[in-house]
Short mmCIF file of N, CA and C in Angstrom, two decimals:
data_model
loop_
_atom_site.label_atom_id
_atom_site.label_comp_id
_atom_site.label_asym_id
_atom_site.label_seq_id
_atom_site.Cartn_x
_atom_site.Cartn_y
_atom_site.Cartn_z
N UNK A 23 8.63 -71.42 -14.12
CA UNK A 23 9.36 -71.59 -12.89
C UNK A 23 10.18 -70.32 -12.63
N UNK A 24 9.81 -69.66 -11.40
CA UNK A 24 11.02 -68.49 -11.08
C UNK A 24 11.91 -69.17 -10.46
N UNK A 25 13.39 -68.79 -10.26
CA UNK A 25 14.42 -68.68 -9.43
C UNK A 25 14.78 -67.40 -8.47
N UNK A 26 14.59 -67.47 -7.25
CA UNK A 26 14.78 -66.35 -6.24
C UNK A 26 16.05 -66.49 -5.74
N UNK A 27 16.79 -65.59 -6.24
CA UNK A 27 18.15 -65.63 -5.32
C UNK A 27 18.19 -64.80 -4.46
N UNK A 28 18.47 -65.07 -3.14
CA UNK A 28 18.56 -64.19 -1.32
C UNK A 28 19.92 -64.25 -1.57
N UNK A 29 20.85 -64.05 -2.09
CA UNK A 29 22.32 -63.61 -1.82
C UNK A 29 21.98 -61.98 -1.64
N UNK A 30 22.79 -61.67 -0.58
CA UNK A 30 22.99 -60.31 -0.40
C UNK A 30 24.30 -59.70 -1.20
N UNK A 31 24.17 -58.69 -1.45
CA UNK A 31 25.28 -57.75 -2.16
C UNK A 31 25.89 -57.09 -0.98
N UNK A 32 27.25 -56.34 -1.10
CA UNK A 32 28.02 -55.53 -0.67
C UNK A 32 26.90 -53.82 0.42
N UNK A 33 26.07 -53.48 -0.59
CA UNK A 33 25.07 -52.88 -0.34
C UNK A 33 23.90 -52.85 -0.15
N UNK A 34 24.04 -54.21 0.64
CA UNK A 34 22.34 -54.50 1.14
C UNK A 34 22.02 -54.62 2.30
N UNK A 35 23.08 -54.84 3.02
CA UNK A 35 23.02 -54.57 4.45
C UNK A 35 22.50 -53.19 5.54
N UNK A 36 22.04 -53.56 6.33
CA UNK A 36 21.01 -52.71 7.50
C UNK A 36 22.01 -51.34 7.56
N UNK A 37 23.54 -51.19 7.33
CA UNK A 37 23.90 -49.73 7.43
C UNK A 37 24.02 -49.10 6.16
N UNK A 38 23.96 -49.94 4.70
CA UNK A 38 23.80 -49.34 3.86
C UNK A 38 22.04 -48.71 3.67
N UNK A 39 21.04 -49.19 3.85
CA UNK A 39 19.87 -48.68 4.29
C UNK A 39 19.85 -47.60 4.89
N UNK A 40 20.22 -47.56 6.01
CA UNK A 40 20.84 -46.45 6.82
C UNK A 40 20.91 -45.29 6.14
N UNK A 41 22.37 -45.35 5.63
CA UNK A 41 22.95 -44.49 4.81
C UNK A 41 22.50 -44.01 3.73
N UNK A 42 21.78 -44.75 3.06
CA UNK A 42 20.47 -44.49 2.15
C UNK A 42 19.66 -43.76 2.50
N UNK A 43 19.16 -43.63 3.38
CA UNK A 43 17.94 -42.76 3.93
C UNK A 43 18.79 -41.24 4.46
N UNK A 44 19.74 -41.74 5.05
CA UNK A 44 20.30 -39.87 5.80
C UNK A 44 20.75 -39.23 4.97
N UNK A 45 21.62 -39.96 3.89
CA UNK A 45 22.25 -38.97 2.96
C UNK A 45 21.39 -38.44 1.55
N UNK A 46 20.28 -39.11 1.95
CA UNK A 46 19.11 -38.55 0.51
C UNK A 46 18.02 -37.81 0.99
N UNK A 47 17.93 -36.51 1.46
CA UNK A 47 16.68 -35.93 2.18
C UNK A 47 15.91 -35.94 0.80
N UNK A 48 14.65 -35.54 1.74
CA UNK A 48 13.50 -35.63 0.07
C UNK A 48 13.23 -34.40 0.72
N UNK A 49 12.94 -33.57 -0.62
CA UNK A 49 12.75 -32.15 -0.70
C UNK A 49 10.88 -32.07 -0.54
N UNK A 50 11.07 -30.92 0.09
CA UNK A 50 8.96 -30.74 -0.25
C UNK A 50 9.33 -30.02 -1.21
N UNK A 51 7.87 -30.73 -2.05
CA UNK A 51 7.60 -29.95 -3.42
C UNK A 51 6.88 -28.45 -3.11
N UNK A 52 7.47 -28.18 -4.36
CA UNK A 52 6.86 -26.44 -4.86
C UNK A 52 5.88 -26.48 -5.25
N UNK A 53 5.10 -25.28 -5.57
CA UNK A 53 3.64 -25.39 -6.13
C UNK A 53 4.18 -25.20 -7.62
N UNK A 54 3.26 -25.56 -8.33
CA UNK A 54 2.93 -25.11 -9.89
C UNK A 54 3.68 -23.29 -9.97
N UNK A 55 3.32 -22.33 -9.62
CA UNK A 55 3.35 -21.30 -9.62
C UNK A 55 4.62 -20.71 -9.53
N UNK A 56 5.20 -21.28 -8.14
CA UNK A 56 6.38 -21.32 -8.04
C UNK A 56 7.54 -21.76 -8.98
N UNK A 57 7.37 -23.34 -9.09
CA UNK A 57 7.78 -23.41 -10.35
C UNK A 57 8.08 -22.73 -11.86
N UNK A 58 6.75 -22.63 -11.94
CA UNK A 58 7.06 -21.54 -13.44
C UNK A 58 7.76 -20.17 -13.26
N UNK A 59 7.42 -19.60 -11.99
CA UNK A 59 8.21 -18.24 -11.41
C UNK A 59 9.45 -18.96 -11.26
N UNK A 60 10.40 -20.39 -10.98
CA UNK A 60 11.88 -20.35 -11.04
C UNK A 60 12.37 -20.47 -12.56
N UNK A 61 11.61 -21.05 -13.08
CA UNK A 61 11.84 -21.56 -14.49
C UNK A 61 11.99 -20.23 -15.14
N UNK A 62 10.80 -19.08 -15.19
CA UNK A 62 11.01 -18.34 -15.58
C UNK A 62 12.77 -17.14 -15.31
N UNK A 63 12.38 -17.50 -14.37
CA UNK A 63 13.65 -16.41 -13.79
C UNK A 63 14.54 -17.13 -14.31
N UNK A 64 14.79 -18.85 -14.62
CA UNK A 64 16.25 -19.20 -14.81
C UNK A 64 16.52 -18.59 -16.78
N UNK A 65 15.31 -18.49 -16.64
CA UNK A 65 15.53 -17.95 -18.36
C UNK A 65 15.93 -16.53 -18.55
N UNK A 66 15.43 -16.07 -17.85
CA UNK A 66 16.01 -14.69 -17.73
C UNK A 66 17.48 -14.46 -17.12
N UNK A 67 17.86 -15.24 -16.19
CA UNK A 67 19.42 -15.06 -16.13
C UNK A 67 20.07 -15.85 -17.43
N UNK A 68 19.88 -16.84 -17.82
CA UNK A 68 20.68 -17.35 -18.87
C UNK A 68 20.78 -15.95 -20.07
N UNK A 69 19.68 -15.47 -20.68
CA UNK A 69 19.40 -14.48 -21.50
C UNK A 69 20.25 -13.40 -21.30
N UNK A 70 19.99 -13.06 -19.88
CA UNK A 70 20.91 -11.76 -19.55
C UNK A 70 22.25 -12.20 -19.52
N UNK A 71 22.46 -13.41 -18.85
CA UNK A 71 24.01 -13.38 -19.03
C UNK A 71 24.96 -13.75 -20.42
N UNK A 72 24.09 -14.36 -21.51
CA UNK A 72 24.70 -14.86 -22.91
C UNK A 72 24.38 -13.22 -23.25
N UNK A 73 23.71 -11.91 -23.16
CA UNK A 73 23.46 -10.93 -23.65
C UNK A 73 24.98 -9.98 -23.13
N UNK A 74 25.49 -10.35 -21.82
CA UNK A 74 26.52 -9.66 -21.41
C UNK A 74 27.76 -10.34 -22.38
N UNK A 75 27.73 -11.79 -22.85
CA UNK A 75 29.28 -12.08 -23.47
C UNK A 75 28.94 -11.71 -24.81
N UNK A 76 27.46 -11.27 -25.92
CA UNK A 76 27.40 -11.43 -27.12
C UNK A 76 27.07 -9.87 -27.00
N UNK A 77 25.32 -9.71 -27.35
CA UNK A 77 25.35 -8.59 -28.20
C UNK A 77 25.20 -6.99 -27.24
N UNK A 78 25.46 -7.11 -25.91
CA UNK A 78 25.13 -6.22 -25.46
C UNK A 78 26.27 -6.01 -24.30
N UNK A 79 27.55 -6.35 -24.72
CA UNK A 79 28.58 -6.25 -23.60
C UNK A 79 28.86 -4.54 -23.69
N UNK A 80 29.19 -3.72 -24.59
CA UNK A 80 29.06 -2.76 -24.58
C UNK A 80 27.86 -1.92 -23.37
N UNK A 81 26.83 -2.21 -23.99
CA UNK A 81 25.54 -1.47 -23.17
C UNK A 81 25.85 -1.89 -21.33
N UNK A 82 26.54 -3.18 -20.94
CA UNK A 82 26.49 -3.58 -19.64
C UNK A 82 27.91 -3.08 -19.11
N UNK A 83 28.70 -2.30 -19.83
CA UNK A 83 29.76 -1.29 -19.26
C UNK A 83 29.38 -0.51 -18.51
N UNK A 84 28.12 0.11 -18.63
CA UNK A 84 27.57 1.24 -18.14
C UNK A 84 27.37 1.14 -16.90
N UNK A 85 27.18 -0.48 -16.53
CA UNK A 85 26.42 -0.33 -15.11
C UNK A 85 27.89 -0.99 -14.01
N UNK A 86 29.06 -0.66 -14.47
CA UNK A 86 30.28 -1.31 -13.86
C UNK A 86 30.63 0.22 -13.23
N UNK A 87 30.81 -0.09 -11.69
CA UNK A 87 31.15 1.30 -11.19
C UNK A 87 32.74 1.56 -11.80
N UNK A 88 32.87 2.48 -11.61
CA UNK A 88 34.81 3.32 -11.84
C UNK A 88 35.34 3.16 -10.74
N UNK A 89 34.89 3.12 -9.61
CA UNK A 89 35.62 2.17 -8.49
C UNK A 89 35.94 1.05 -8.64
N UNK A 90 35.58 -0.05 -9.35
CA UNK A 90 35.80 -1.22 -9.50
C UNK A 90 37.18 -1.19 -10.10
N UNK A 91 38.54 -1.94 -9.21
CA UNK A 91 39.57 -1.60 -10.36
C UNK A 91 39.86 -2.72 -11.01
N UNK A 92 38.86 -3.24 -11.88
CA UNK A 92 39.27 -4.55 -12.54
C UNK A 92 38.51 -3.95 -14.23
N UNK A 93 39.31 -4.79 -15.05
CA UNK A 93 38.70 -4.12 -16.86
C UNK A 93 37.35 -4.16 -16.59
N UNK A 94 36.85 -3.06 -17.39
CA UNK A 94 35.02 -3.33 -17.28
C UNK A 94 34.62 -4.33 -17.92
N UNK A 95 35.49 -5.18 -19.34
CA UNK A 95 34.73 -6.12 -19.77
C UNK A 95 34.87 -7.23 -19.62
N UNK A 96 36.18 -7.31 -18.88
CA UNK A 96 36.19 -8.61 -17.75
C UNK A 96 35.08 -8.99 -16.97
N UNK A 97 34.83 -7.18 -16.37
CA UNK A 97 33.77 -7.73 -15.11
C UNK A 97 32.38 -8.20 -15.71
N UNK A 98 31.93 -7.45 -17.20
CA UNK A 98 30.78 -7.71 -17.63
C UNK A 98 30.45 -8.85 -18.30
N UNK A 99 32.07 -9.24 -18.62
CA UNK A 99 31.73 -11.20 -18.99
C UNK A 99 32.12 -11.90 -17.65
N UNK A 100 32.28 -12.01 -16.86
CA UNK A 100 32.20 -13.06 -15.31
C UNK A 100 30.90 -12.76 -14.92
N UNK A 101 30.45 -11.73 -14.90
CA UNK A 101 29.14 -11.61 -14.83
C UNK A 101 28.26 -12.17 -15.45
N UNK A 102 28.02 -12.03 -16.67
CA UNK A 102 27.15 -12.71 -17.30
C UNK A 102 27.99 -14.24 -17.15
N UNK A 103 28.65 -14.87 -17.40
CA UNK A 103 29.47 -16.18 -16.44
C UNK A 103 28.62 -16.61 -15.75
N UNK A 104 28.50 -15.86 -14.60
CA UNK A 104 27.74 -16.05 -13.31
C UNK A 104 26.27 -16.43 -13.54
N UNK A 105 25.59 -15.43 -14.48
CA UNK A 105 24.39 -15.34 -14.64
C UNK A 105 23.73 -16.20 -15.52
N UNK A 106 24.36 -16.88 -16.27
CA UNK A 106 24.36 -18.15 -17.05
C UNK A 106 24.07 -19.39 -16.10
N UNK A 107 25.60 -19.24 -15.14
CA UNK A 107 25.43 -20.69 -14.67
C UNK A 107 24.06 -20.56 -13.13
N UNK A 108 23.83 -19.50 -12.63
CA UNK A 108 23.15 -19.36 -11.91
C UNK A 108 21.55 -20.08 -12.34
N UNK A 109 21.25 -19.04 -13.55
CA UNK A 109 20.16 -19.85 -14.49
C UNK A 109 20.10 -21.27 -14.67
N UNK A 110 21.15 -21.75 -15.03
CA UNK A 110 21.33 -23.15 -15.22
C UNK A 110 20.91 -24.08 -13.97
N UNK A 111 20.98 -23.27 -12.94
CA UNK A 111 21.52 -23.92 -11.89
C UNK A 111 19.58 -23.77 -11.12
N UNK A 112 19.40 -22.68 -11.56
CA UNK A 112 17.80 -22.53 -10.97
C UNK A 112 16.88 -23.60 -11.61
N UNK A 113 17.37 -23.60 -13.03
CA UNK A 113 16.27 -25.05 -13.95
C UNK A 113 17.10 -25.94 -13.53
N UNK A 114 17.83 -26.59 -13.63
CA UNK A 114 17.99 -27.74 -13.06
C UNK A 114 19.07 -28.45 -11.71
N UNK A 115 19.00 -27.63 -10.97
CA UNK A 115 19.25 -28.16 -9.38
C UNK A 115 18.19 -27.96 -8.64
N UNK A 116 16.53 -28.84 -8.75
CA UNK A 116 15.17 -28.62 -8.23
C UNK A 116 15.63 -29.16 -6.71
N UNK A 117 17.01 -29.91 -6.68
CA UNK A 117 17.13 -30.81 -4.88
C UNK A 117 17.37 -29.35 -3.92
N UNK A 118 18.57 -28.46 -4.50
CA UNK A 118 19.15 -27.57 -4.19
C UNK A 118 18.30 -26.23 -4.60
N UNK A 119 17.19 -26.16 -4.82
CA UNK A 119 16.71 -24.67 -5.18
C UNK A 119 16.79 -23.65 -4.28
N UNK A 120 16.46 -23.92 -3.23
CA UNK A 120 16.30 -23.13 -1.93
C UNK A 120 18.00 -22.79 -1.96
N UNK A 121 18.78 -23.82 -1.78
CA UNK A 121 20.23 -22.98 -1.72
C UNK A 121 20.81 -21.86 -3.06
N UNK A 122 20.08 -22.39 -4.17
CA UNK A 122 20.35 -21.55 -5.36
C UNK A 122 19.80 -20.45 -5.36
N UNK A 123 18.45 -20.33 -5.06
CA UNK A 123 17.27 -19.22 -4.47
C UNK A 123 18.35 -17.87 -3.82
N UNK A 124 18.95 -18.60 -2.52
CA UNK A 124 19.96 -17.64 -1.68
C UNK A 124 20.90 -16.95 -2.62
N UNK A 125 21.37 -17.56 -3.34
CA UNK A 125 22.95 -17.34 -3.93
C UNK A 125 22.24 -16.22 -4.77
N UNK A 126 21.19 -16.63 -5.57
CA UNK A 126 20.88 -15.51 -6.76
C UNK A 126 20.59 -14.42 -6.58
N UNK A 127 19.38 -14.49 -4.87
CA UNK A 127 19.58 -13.05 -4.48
C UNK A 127 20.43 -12.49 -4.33
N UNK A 128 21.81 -13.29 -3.57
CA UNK A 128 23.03 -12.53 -3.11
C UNK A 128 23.49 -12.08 -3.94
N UNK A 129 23.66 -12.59 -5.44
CA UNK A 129 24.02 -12.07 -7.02
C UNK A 129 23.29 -10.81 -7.16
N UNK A 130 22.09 -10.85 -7.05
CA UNK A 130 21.09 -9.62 -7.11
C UNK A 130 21.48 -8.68 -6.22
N UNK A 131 21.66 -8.60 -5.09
CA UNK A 131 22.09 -7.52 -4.19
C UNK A 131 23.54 -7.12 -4.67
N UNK A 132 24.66 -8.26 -4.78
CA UNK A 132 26.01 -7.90 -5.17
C UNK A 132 25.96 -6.65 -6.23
N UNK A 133 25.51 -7.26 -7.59
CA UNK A 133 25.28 -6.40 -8.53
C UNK A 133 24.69 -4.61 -8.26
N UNK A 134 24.07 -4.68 -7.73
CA UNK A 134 23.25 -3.59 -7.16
C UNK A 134 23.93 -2.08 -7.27
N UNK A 135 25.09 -2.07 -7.10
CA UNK A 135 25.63 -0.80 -6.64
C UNK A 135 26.20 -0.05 -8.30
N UNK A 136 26.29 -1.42 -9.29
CA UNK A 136 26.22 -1.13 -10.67
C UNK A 136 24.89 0.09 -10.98
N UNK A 137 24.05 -0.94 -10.46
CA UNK A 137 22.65 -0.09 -10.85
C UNK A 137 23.10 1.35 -10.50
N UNK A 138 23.44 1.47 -9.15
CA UNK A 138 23.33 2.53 -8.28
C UNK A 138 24.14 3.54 -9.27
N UNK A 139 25.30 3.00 -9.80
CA UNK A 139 26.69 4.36 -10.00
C UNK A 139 26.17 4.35 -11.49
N UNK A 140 25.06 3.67 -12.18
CA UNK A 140 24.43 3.99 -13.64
C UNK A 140 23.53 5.48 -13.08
N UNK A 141 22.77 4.85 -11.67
CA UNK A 141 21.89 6.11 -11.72
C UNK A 141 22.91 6.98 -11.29
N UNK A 142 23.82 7.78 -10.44
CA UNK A 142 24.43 8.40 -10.21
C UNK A 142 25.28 9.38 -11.03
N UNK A 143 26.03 8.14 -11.87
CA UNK A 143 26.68 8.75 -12.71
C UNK A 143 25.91 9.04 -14.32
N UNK A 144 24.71 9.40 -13.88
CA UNK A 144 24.01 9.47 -15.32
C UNK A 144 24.67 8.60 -16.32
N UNK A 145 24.71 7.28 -16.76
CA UNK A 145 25.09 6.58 -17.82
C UNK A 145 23.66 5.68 -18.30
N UNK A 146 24.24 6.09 -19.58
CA UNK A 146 22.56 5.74 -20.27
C UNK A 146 22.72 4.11 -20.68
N UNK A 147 22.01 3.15 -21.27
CA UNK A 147 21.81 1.68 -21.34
C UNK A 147 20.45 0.90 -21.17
N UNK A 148 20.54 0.65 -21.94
CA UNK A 148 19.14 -0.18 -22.28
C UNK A 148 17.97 0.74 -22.03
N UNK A 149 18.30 1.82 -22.95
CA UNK A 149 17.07 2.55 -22.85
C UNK A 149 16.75 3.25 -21.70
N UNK A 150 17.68 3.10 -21.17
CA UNK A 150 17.55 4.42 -19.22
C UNK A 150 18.33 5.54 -19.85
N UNK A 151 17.59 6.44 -20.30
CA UNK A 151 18.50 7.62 -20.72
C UNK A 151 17.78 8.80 -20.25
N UNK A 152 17.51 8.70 -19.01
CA UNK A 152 16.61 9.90 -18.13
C UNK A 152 16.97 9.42 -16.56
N UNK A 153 16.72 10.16 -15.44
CA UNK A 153 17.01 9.91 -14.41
C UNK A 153 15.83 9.01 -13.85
N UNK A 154 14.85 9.61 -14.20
CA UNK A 154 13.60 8.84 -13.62
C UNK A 154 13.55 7.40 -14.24
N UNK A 155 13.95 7.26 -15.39
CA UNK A 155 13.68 5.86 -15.77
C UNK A 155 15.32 5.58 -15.16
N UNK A 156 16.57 5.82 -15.25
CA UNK A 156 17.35 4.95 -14.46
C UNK A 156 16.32 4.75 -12.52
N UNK A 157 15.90 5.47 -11.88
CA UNK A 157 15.99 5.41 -10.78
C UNK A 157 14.81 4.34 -10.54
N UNK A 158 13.78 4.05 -11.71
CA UNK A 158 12.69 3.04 -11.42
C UNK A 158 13.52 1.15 -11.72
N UNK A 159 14.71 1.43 -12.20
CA UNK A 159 15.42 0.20 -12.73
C UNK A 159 16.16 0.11 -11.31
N UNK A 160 16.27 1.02 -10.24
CA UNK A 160 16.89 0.97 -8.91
C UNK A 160 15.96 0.07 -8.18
N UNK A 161 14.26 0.50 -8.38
CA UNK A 161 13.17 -0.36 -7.76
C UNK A 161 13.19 -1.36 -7.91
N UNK A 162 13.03 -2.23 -9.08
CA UNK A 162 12.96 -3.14 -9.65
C UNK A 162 14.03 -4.26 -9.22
N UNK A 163 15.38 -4.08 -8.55
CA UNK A 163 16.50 -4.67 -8.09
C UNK A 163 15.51 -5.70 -6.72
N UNK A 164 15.23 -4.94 -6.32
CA UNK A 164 14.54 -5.77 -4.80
C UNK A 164 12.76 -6.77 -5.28
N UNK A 165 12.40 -6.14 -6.60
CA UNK A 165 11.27 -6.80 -6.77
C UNK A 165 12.12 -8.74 -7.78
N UNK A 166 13.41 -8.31 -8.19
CA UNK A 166 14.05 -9.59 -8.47
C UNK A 166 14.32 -10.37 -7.46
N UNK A 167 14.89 -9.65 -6.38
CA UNK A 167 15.35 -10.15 -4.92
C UNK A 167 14.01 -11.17 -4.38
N UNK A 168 13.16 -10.25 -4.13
CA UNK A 168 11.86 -11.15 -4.08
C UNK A 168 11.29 -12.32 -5.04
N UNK A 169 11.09 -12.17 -5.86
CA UNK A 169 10.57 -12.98 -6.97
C UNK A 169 11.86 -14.34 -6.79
N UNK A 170 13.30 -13.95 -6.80
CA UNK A 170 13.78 -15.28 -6.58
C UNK A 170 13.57 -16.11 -5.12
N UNK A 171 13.71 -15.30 -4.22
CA UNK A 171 13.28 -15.87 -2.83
C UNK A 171 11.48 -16.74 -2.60
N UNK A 172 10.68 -15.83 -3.45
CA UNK A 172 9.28 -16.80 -3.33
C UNK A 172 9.39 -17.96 -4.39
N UNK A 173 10.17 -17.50 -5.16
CA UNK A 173 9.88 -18.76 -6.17
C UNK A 173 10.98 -20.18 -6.01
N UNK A 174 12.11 -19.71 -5.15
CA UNK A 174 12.96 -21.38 -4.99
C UNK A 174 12.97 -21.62 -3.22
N UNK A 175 11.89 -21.21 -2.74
CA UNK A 175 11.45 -21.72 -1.59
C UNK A 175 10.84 -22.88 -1.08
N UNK A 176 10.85 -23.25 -0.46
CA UNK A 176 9.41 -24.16 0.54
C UNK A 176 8.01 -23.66 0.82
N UNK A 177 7.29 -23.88 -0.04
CA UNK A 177 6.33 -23.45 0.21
C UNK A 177 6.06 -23.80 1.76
N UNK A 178 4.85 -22.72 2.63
CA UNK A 178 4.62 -22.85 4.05
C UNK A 178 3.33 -23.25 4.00
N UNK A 179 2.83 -23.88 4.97
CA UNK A 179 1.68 -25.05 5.30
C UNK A 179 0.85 -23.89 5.62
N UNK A 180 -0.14 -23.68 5.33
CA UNK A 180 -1.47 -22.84 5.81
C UNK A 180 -1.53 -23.65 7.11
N UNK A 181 -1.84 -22.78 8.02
CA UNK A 181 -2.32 -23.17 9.19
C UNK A 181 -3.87 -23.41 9.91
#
C-alpha cells in the first residue's frame, strides 16, 4: 500500500517555480577540448602561483617593474594569491567560466608590463637570460590571453 501526501510546502507554490527557473540559468556546455584547455590552464595558474609564494619568489622579482611603489615580494606573493585562486576558480566555477575566462585574461594583460620592464630592463629569470629569449616570453603573453578566452567560452553553433 502507498500513501500519497498532496500537502504543499512553503516552496511549492507557482512563484517559487518561478523563481526556480530565473534565478538558475543553465549554462551551454563546452566541448571536450575546451575543457581540457580550461583544466589545463587552471593547473598552470595554481603551479605558477604556489611557485611565486615557495620556490621561485626570488626568480618572480625580476618581472616586478621599479615603478611599482609597493615591496617586490609583496607584489610577487598577491600575485601568485591571485593566480592560485584564479586557477581554482577556472577548475571549479564550470557555471561561471566565461566570467572567470574574462578576469584571467584581464590578470594576463595586467601582469604584462612585468614582462615588458624584464625585457627592457634586461633582468634575467627563468632562464631568459638573452634579449631574444626575454622578447619571445613578450609573445607568448597574448597566446595565454587567447588560450584562456577559447577555452572558458561558449562554444558557437556552426552555421
Amino acid at each position: 500500500m502507498r500513501i500519497i501526501d498532496n500537502r504543499k510546502g512553503p516552496g511549492d507554490g507557482p512563484l517559487a517555480r518561478q523563481f526556480a527557473r530565473t534565478t538558475l540559468p543553465s549554462v551551454p556546455p563546452s566541448t571536450p577540448a575546451r575543457t581540457v584547455g580550461r583544466l589545463a590552464l587552471a593547473g598552470v595558474l595554481v603551479l605558477a602561483g604556489t611557485s611565486h609564494l615557495f620556490w621561485a619568489r626570488e626568480t618572480f622579482r625580476a618581472q616586478v617593474p621599479k615603478s611599482v611603489p609597493l615591496d617586490e615580494d609583496g607584489v610577487v606573493m598577491a600575485s601568485g594569491g591571485v593566480e592560485i585562486m584564479l586557477g581554482a576558480g577556472l577548475a571549479l566555477l564550470t557555471r561561471d567560466r566565461v566570467l572567470v575566462g574574462q578576469l584571467v585574461a584581464m590578470f594576463f594583460i595586467a601582469v604584462f608590463p612585468g614582462n615588458i620592464a624584464q625585457f627592457i630592463h634586461k633582468r634575467d629569470g627563468f632562464g631568459l637570460n638573452n634579449d631574444a629569449m626575454r622578447f619571445a616570453r613578450l609573445l607568448f603573453q597574448p597566446v595565454l590571453v587567447a588560450w584562456t578566452l577559447w577555452s572558458t567560452a561558449v562554444p558557437r553553433r556552426s552555421r
